[in-house]
mmCIF file of C-alpha atoms in Angstrom:
data_model
loop_
_atom_site.group_PDB
_atom_site.id
_atom_site.type_symbol
_atom_site.label_atom_id
_atom_site.label_comp_id
_atom_site.label_asym_id
_atom_site.label_seq_id
_atom_site.Cartn_x
_atom_site.Cartn_y
_atom_site.Cartn_z
ATOM 1 C CA UNK A 1 32.186 26.871 34.825
ATOM 2 C CA UNK A 2 30.970 30.282 36.320
ATOM 3 C CA UNK A 3 33.235 32.651 37.772
ATOM 4 C CA UNK A 4 33.457 32.245 41.125
ATOM 5 C CA UNK A 5 33.919 35.728 43.798
ATOM 6 C CA UNK A 6 34.367 35.846 47.670
ATOM 7 C CA UNK A 7 32.950 38.173 49.552
ATOM 8 C CA UNK A 8 33.629 38.441 53.539
ATOM 9 C CA UNK A 9 30.424 37.858 56.438
ATOM 10 C CA UNK A 10 29.997 37.851 59.829
ATOM 11 C CA UNK A 11 28.500 34.806 61.314
ATOM 12 C CA UNK A 12 25.642 34.486 63.137
ATOM 13 C CA UNK A 13 27.556 35.101 67.089
ATOM 14 C CA UNK A 14 28.468 37.967 65.335
ATOM 15 C CA UNK A 15 32.708 36.364 65.299
ATOM 16 C CA UNK A 16 35.585 36.979 62.930
ATOM 17 C CA UNK A 17 34.047 36.892 59.683
ATOM 18 C CA UNK A 18 34.351 34.341 56.936
ATOM 19 C CA UNK A 19 34.249 34.336 53.447
ATOM 20 C CA UNK A 20 31.432 32.730 51.392
ATOM 21 C CA UNK A 21 31.632 32.669 47.878
ATOM 22 C CA UNK A 22 29.373 34.598 45.473
ATOM 23 C CA UNK A 23 28.393 33.049 41.886
ATOM 24 C CA UNK A 24 29.380 35.430 38.902
ATOM 25 C CA UNK A 25 25.573 37.015 37.301
ATOM 26 C CA UNK A 26 23.633 34.919 35.461
ATOM 27 C CA UNK A 27 24.122 36.746 32.602
ATOM 28 C CA UNK A 28 28.160 36.411 32.033
ATOM 29 C CA UNK A 29 27.088 32.824 32.954
ATOM 30 C CA UNK A 30 25.150 33.112 30.018
ATOM 31 C CA UNK A 31 27.466 35.041 27.597
ATOM 32 C CA UNK A 32 29.952 32.871 27.900
ATOM 33 C CA UNK A 33 27.779 29.530 27.399
ATOM 34 C CA UNK A 34 26.643 30.813 23.877
ATOM 35 C CA UNK A 35 29.811 31.794 22.895
ATOM 36 C CA UNK A 36 31.404 28.664 23.734
ATOM 37 C CA UNK A 37 28.298 27.194 22.054
ATOM 38 C CA UNK A 38 29.817 29.047 18.614
ATOM 39 C CA UNK A 39 33.524 28.179 19.411
ATOM 40 C CA UNK A 40 32.631 24.107 19.841
ATOM 41 C CA UNK A 41 30.201 24.234 15.840
ATOM 42 C CA UNK A 42 33.704 25.052 14.201
ATOM 43 C CA UNK A 43 36.112 22.118 15.686
ATOM 44 C CA UNK A 44 38.320 23.938 17.068
ATOM 45 C CA UNK A 45 40.872 20.833 17.151
ATOM 46 C CA UNK A 46 40.290 19.870 14.119
ATOM 47 C CA UNK A 47 40.838 23.915 12.549
ATOM 48 C CA UNK A 48 44.603 23.236 14.753
ATOM 49 C CA UNK A 49 44.876 20.053 12.784
ATOM 50 C CA UNK A 50 44.668 21.115 9.247
ATOM 51 C CA UNK A 51 46.990 24.625 9.799
ATOM 52 C CA UNK A 52 49.550 21.795 11.018
ATOM 53 C CA UNK A 53 49.698 20.873 7.227
ATOM 54 C CA UNK A 54 49.027 24.611 6.102
ATOM 55 C CA UNK A 55 52.263 26.489 7.672
ATOM 56 C CA UNK A 56 54.852 24.143 6.168
ATOM 57 C CA UNK A 57 53.736 23.893 2.972
ATOM 58 C CA UNK A 58 53.486 27.328 2.704
ATOM 59 C CA UNK A 59 56.898 27.318 3.982
ATOM 60 C CA UNK A 60 58.591 24.617 1.326
ATOM 61 C CA UNK A 61 56.475 27.161 -1.075
ATOM 62 C CA UNK A 62 58.661 29.552 -0.375
ATOM 63 C CA UNK A 63 61.821 28.044 0.161
ATOM 64 C CA UNK A 64 61.921 29.186 3.896
ATOM 65 C CA UNK A 65 59.739 31.503 5.851
ATOM 66 C CA UNK A 66 57.134 33.920 3.701
ATOM 67 C CA UNK A 67 56.036 36.660 5.513
ATOM 68 C CA UNK A 68 54.382 36.971 8.744
ATOM 69 C CA UNK A 69 51.452 38.688 6.839
ATOM 70 C CA UNK A 70 50.647 36.201 4.493
ATOM 71 C CA UNK A 71 51.589 33.707 7.228
ATOM 72 C CA UNK A 72 49.033 35.024 9.173
ATOM 73 C CA UNK A 73 46.144 35.760 6.573
ATOM 74 C CA UNK A 74 46.546 32.282 5.534
ATOM 75 C CA UNK A 75 46.621 30.964 9.399
ATOM 76 C CA UNK A 76 42.920 33.229 9.824
ATOM 77 C CA UNK A 77 41.638 32.733 7.017
ATOM 78 C CA UNK A 78 41.969 28.892 6.736
ATOM 79 C CA UNK A 79 40.054 28.666 10.241
ATOM 80 C CA UNK A 80 37.722 30.301 9.360
ATOM 81 C CA UNK A 81 36.978 28.705 6.616
ATOM 82 C CA UNK A 82 37.408 25.244 8.091
ATOM 83 C CA UNK A 83 35.107 26.646 11.289
ATOM 84 C CA UNK A 84 32.863 27.575 8.363
ATOM 85 C CA UNK A 85 32.861 23.469 6.441
ATOM 86 C CA UNK A 86 32.791 22.143 10.361
ATOM 87 C CA UNK A 87 30.128 24.333 11.064
ATOM 88 C CA UNK A 88 27.823 23.769 8.751
ATOM 89 C CA UNK A 89 28.524 19.924 8.776
ATOM 90 C CA UNK A 90 26.750 20.477 12.059
ATOM 91 C CA UNK A 91 23.495 22.028 10.747
ATOM 92 C CA UNK A 92 23.203 19.602 7.906
ATOM 93 C CA UNK A 93 23.525 16.622 10.156
ATOM 94 C CA UNK A 94 21.604 17.596 13.575
ATOM 95 C CA UNK A 95 19.535 15.120 12.641
ATOM 96 C CA UNK A 96 21.725 12.691 13.473
ATOM 97 C CA UNK A 97 23.882 13.387 15.623
ATOM 98 C CA UNK A 98 21.247 13.517 17.964
ATOM 99 C CA UNK A 99 21.691 9.930 17.898
ATOM 100 C CA UNK A 100 24.417 9.494 18.229
ATOM 101 C CA UNK A 101 25.976 9.360 21.720
ATOM 102 C CA UNK A 102 29.199 11.124 20.584
ATOM 103 C CA UNK A 103 27.658 13.697 19.410
ATOM 104 C CA UNK A 104 24.287 13.901 20.751
ATOM 105 C CA UNK A 105 25.406 17.030 23.148
ATOM 106 C CA UNK A 106 26.779 19.463 20.214
ATOM 107 C CA UNK A 107 24.955 21.973 20.255
ATOM 108 C CA UNK A 108 22.741 21.508 18.261
ATOM 109 C CA UNK A 109 20.913 18.822 19.503
ATOM 110 C CA UNK A 110 21.479 20.547 22.992
ATOM 111 C CA UNK A 111 20.030 22.994 21.634
ATOM 112 C CA UNK A 112 22.396 25.398 22.584
ATOM 113 C CA UNK A 113 22.482 27.109 19.367
ATOM 114 C CA UNK A 114 19.056 27.070 17.248
ATOM 115 C CA UNK A 115 19.073 24.953 13.819
ATOM 116 C CA UNK A 116 18.920 29.180 11.763
ATOM 117 C CA UNK A 117 21.605 31.111 13.686
ATOM 118 C CA UNK A 118 24.113 28.308 13.358
ATOM 119 C CA UNK A 119 23.509 28.208 9.300
ATOM 120 C CA UNK A 120 24.213 31.820 9.616
ATOM 121 C CA UNK A 121 27.242 31.712 11.588
ATOM 122 C CA UNK A 122 28.485 29.438 8.946
ATOM 123 C CA UNK A 123 28.141 31.528 6.112
ATOM 124 C CA UNK A 124 28.826 33.919 7.740
ATOM 125 C CA UNK A 125 32.472 32.617 8.080
ATOM 126 C CA UNK A 126 32.730 30.808 4.690
ATOM 127 C CA UNK A 127 32.496 34.399 2.658
ATOM 128 C CA UNK A 128 34.755 36.454 5.076
ATOM 129 C CA UNK A 129 37.573 33.823 4.904
ATOM 130 C CA UNK A 130 37.014 33.696 0.573
ATOM 131 C CA UNK A 131 36.932 37.642 0.921
ATOM 132 C CA UNK A 132 40.392 37.085 2.890
ATOM 133 C CA UNK A 133 42.065 34.414 0.825
ATOM 134 C CA UNK A 134 40.893 36.527 -2.548
ATOM 135 C CA UNK A 135 41.771 39.764 -0.851
ATOM 136 C CA UNK A 136 44.981 39.455 0.250
ATOM 137 C CA UNK A 137 46.553 36.286 -1.593
ATOM 138 C CA UNK A 138 45.274 35.495 -5.181
ATOM 139 C CA UNK A 139 42.509 33.467 -7.052
ATOM 140 C CA UNK A 140 43.536 30.327 -6.705
ATOM 141 C CA UNK A 141 43.661 30.478 -3.132
ATOM 142 C CA UNK A 142 40.852 31.340 -2.690
ATOM 143 C CA UNK A 143 39.075 29.359 -5.604
ATOM 144 C CA UNK A 144 39.952 25.826 -3.781
ATOM 145 C CA UNK A 145 39.351 27.605 -0.341
ATOM 146 C CA UNK A 146 35.529 28.075 -1.221
ATOM 147 C CA UNK A 147 36.066 24.872 -3.163
ATOM 148 C CA UNK A 148 36.767 22.768 -0.241
ATOM 149 C CA UNK A 149 33.732 24.050 1.909
ATOM 150 C CA UNK A 150 31.693 23.511 -0.962
ATOM 151 C CA UNK A 151 32.933 19.950 -1.438
ATOM 152 C CA UNK A 152 32.919 18.943 2.255
ATOM 153 C CA UNK A 153 29.866 20.323 2.983
ATOM 154 C CA UNK A 154 27.259 19.441 -0.085
ATOM 155 C CA UNK A 155 29.413 16.498 -2.092
ATOM 156 C CA UNK A 156 30.946 14.494 1.436
ATOM 157 C CA UNK A 157 28.462 16.036 4.743
ATOM 158 C CA UNK A 158 24.877 15.700 2.577
ATOM 159 C CA UNK A 159 25.616 12.734 0.070
ATOM 160 C CA UNK A 160 29.085 10.772 -0.310
ATOM 161 C CA UNK A 161 28.418 10.381 4.110
ATOM 162 C CA UNK A 162 25.196 9.629 3.533
ATOM 163 C CA UNK A 163 24.693 7.011 1.015
ATOM 164 C CA UNK A 164 28.321 5.070 1.010
ATOM 165 C CA UNK A 165 31.143 3.285 2.196
ATOM 166 C CA UNK A 166 33.620 5.215 0.360
ATOM 167 C CA UNK A 167 32.419 8.353 2.310
ATOM 168 C CA UNK A 168 35.918 8.606 3.561
ATOM 169 C CA UNK A 169 37.557 8.273 1.163
ATOM 170 C CA UNK A 170 36.031 11.108 -1.354
ATOM 171 C CA UNK A 171 35.159 12.868 1.438
ATOM 172 C CA UNK A 172 40.110 13.289 1.847
ATOM 173 C CA UNK A 173 40.335 16.281 -0.449
ATOM 174 C CA UNK A 174 38.313 18.083 1.811
ATOM 175 C CA UNK A 175 40.982 17.639 4.774
ATOM 176 C CA UNK A 176 43.923 17.662 2.356
ATOM 177 C CA UNK A 177 42.906 20.746 0.614
ATOM 178 C CA UNK A 178 44.494 22.786 3.356
ATOM 179 C CA UNK A 179 48.206 22.257 1.731
ATOM 180 C CA UNK A 180 47.426 22.927 -2.052
ATOM 181 C CA UNK A 181 46.066 25.826 -0.360
ATOM 182 C CA UNK A 182 48.816 27.352 1.407
ATOM 183 C CA UNK A 183 50.902 26.757 -1.835
ATOM 184 C CA UNK A 184 48.784 28.406 -3.734
ATOM 185 C CA UNK A 185 48.412 31.718 -1.345
ATOM 186 C CA UNK A 186 52.768 31.985 -1.533
ATOM 187 C CA UNK A 187 53.184 30.596 -5.730
ATOM 188 C CA UNK A 188 49.841 31.650 -7.474
ATOM 189 C CA UNK A 189 50.567 28.147 -8.538
ATOM 190 C CA UNK A 190 50.710 24.158 -8.079
ATOM 191 C CA UNK A 191 53.495 22.286 -7.844
ATOM 192 C CA UNK A 192 54.377 18.531 -7.525
ATOM 193 C CA UNK A 193 55.632 18.560 -4.536
ATOM 194 C CA UNK A 194 52.313 20.279 -3.354
ATOM 195 C CA UNK A 195 50.275 17.919 -4.770
ATOM 196 C CA UNK A 196 52.719 14.918 -2.718
ATOM 197 C CA UNK A 197 52.048 16.843 0.020
ATOM 198 C CA UNK A 198 48.044 16.304 -0.718
ATOM 199 C CA UNK A 199 48.228 13.492 -1.351
ATOM 200 C CA UNK A 200 50.107 12.023 2.056
ATOM 201 C CA UNK A 201 47.286 13.902 3.841
ATOM 202 C CA UNK A 202 44.742 12.426 1.261
ATOM 203 C CA UNK A 203 45.790 8.514 2.182
ATOM 204 C CA UNK A 204 46.566 8.964 6.034
ATOM 205 C CA UNK A 205 42.844 10.035 6.493
ATOM 206 C CA UNK A 206 41.921 6.369 6.505
ATOM 207 C CA UNK A 207 44.093 4.792 8.814
ATOM 208 C CA UNK A 208 43.666 7.879 10.741
ATOM 209 C CA UNK A 209 39.324 7.636 10.461
ATOM 210 C CA UNK A 210 38.422 4.147 10.732
ATOM 211 C CA UNK A 211 39.867 3.261 14.089
ATOM 212 C CA UNK A 212 37.607 5.825 15.368
ATOM 213 C CA UNK A 213 34.728 4.883 12.633
ATOM 214 C CA UNK A 214 35.320 1.416 14.548
ATOM 215 C CA UNK A 215 35.040 2.607 17.901
ATOM 216 C CA UNK A 216 32.455 3.964 17.250
ATOM 217 C CA UNK A 217 30.713 1.538 14.748
ATOM 218 C CA UNK A 218 26.822 0.887 16.831
ATOM 219 C CA UNK A 219 26.944 4.996 16.966
ATOM 220 C CA UNK A 220 27.361 5.321 13.231
ATOM 221 C CA UNK A 221 24.854 1.415 12.430
ATOM 222 C CA UNK A 222 22.516 3.288 15.379
ATOM 223 C CA UNK A 223 22.205 6.945 12.917
ATOM 224 C CA UNK A 224 21.877 4.741 9.632
ATOM 225 C CA UNK A 225 25.765 5.834 8.604
ATOM 226 C CA UNK A 226 28.071 3.137 5.801
ATOM 227 C CA UNK A 227 30.910 3.819 7.433
ATOM 228 C CA UNK A 228 33.047 1.108 6.561
ATOM 229 C CA UNK A 229 33.770 -0.632 9.712
ATOM 230 C CA UNK A 230 29.271 -0.336 10.225
ATOM 231 C CA UNK A 231 28.882 -2.338 6.485
ATOM 232 C CA UNK A 232 31.971 -4.645 6.255
ATOM 233 C CA UNK A 233 34.390 -7.133 8.248
ATOM 234 C CA UNK A 234 36.355 -6.041 10.868
ATOM 235 C CA UNK A 235 38.606 -8.217 8.323
ATOM 236 C CA UNK A 236 38.003 -5.716 5.805
ATOM 237 C CA UNK A 237 38.457 -2.966 7.167
ATOM 238 C CA UNK A 238 41.700 -3.746 9.138
ATOM 239 C CA UNK A 239 42.926 -4.817 5.313
ATOM 240 C CA UNK A 240 42.564 -1.067 4.158
ATOM 241 C CA UNK A 241 44.487 0.219 7.309
ATOM 242 C CA UNK A 242 47.165 -1.223 6.160
ATOM 243 C CA UNK A 243 46.772 -0.267 2.449
ATOM 244 C CA UNK A 244 45.977 2.688 2.767
ATOM 245 C CA UNK A 245 48.938 3.144 5.213
ATOM 246 C CA UNK A 246 51.350 1.711 3.602
ATOM 247 C CA UNK A 247 49.874 4.232 0.625
ATOM 248 C CA UNK A 248 50.564 7.249 3.654
ATOM 249 C CA UNK A 249 53.683 5.921 3.886
ATOM 250 C CA UNK A 250 54.888 6.352 -0.001
ATOM 251 C CA UNK A 251 53.807 8.840 -0.720
ATOM 252 C CA UNK A 252 55.409 10.528 1.820
ATOM 253 C CA UNK A 253 58.606 9.744 -0.243
ATOM 254 C CA UNK A 254 57.795 11.429 -2.357
ATOM 255 C CA UNK A 255 58.737 14.602 -1.578
ATOM 256 C CA UNK A 256 61.968 13.563 -0.899
ATOM 257 C CA UNK A 257 62.385 12.269 -4.283
ATOM 258 C CA UNK A 258 61.222 15.496 -6.379
ATOM 259 C CA UNK A 259 64.308 17.467 -5.133
ATOM 260 C CA UNK A 260 63.867 17.673 0.012
ATOM 261 C CA UNK A 261 66.778 16.750 1.860
ATOM 262 C CA UNK A 262 67.240 13.993 4.380
ATOM 263 C CA UNK A 263 66.149 16.428 7.141
ATOM 264 C CA UNK A 264 62.732 15.866 5.909
ATOM 265 C CA UNK A 265 63.501 12.469 4.693
ATOM 266 C CA UNK A 266 64.957 10.367 7.343
ATOM 267 C CA UNK A 267 62.518 10.892 9.990
ATOM 268 C CA UNK A 268 59.524 10.571 7.552
ATOM 269 C CA UNK A 269 61.045 7.548 6.971
ATOM 270 C CA UNK A 270 61.120 6.469 10.719
ATOM 271 C CA UNK A 271 57.998 7.522 11.550
ATOM 272 C CA UNK A 272 56.454 5.820 8.423
ATOM 273 C CA UNK A 273 58.326 2.498 9.473
ATOM 274 C CA UNK A 274 56.653 3.513 12.688
ATOM 275 C CA UNK A 275 53.226 3.860 12.104
ATOM 276 C CA UNK A 276 53.056 1.398 9.478
ATOM 277 C CA UNK A 277 54.328 -1.472 12.773
ATOM 278 C CA UNK A 278 51.066 -0.038 14.423
ATOM 279 C CA UNK A 279 48.606 -0.519 11.719
ATOM 280 C CA UNK A 280 49.809 -3.637 11.094
ATOM 281 C CA UNK A 281 50.185 -5.555 15.121
ATOM 282 C CA UNK A 282 46.362 -3.443 14.561
ATOM 283 C CA UNK A 283 45.596 -5.458 11.727
ATOM 284 C CA UNK A 284 46.683 -8.990 13.904
ATOM 285 C CA UNK A 285 45.033 -8.284 16.827
ATOM 286 C CA UNK A 286 42.174 -8.864 14.342
ATOM 287 C CA UNK A 287 42.838 -11.346 12.945
ATOM 288 C CA UNK A 288 43.134 -13.339 16.456
ATOM 289 C CA UNK A 289 40.437 -12.357 17.853
ATOM 290 C CA UNK A 290 41.710 -9.977 20.902
ATOM 291 C CA UNK A 291 40.740 -6.558 21.102
ATOM 292 C CA UNK A 292 41.938 -3.909 18.792
ATOM 293 C CA UNK A 293 42.099 -0.694 20.675
ATOM 294 C CA UNK A 294 41.722 0.986 17.942
ATOM 295 C CA UNK A 295 42.010 4.632 19.344
ATOM 296 C CA UNK A 296 45.828 3.435 19.763
ATOM 297 C CA UNK A 297 46.492 3.482 16.131
ATOM 298 C CA UNK A 298 44.119 7.049 15.926
ATOM 299 C CA UNK A 299 46.302 8.804 18.195
ATOM 300 C CA UNK A 300 49.349 7.910 16.831
ATOM 301 C CA UNK A 301 48.479 8.876 12.963
ATOM 302 C CA UNK A 302 48.156 12.034 14.164
ATOM 303 C CA UNK A 303 51.423 12.435 15.803
ATOM 304 C CA UNK A 304 53.014 10.989 12.552
ATOM 305 C CA UNK A 305 51.712 13.368 10.489
ATOM 306 C CA UNK A 306 52.334 16.468 12.529
ATOM 307 C CA UNK A 307 56.154 14.931 12.719
ATOM 308 C CA UNK A 308 56.212 14.670 8.794
ATOM 309 C CA UNK A 309 54.920 18.354 8.409
ATOM 310 C CA UNK A 310 57.429 19.370 11.101
ATOM 311 C CA UNK A 311 60.416 17.401 9.132
ATOM 312 C CA UNK A 312 59.134 19.542 5.759
ATOM 313 C CA UNK A 313 58.944 23.071 7.452
ATOM 314 C CA UNK A 314 62.686 22.377 8.684
ATOM 315 C CA UNK A 315 63.707 21.088 5.856
ATOM 316 C CA UNK A 316 62.375 24.031 4.729
ATOM 317 C CA UNK A 317 63.899 26.936 6.812
ATOM 318 C CA UNK A 318 67.821 24.633 5.835
#
């Protein structure tokens, strides 16, 4: 969006001055467009979702609010790491992104950013994020950060995504890694509660992402990506959504059993029940041959995860 300024000028008859719009210089518009393109490569919405799980994990690990300095370092380092992974993902997927309606306007297929510049940008972000974590947290947190980036881009994006319908399942470790990174940054170790929270995010990704893949099934098919909704029946996809929704909710109760209070357990149980109802409703509509409306579950799954981790943060404070 260009910046608009106004200046008074006289009308042709020399009467009362009128206002006309004057666009900001082209150079400033171009700079904003370039900055916006690089920011979009980092997929900010994904970064936000990852951070929703990181801070509560840190609070539980500390038994309250950790030092603001440590939180800031992990937030910055984690954001840069997630952004780096997304940028490198865009670099690797530039061939298929141009084939999909959902992604063809991304900076690389749109030729707003060159592949070389995107690669450099992603590698720089990755190096800075790992350096920050190593310098100001500990080697375990830094090592987990490096492992998450490598796994997401080289194992998931480059290999699993293109070769197996189980790509979302095996790729789930990447999305759940921030829980472990946040915990490790505080304690230098990993506890059963940390692994339980990791399991929540890991299993959650199937009922979260499969509805999105259902909506964009034709896009993935056009690009030759074997997402489960592309290669399996609607019944099979919904069966897995229901299965993993149950695994998500059951795993979310493990931290309660491991010592968290009802401040965590009760809200988690309530939103888990709603989550399961939505998953079963989606499967029911599919079995009856009705319009499935998968994005309803997609959006609710985000709300579910946010509430679960907000309850964990509140438990740590109380």
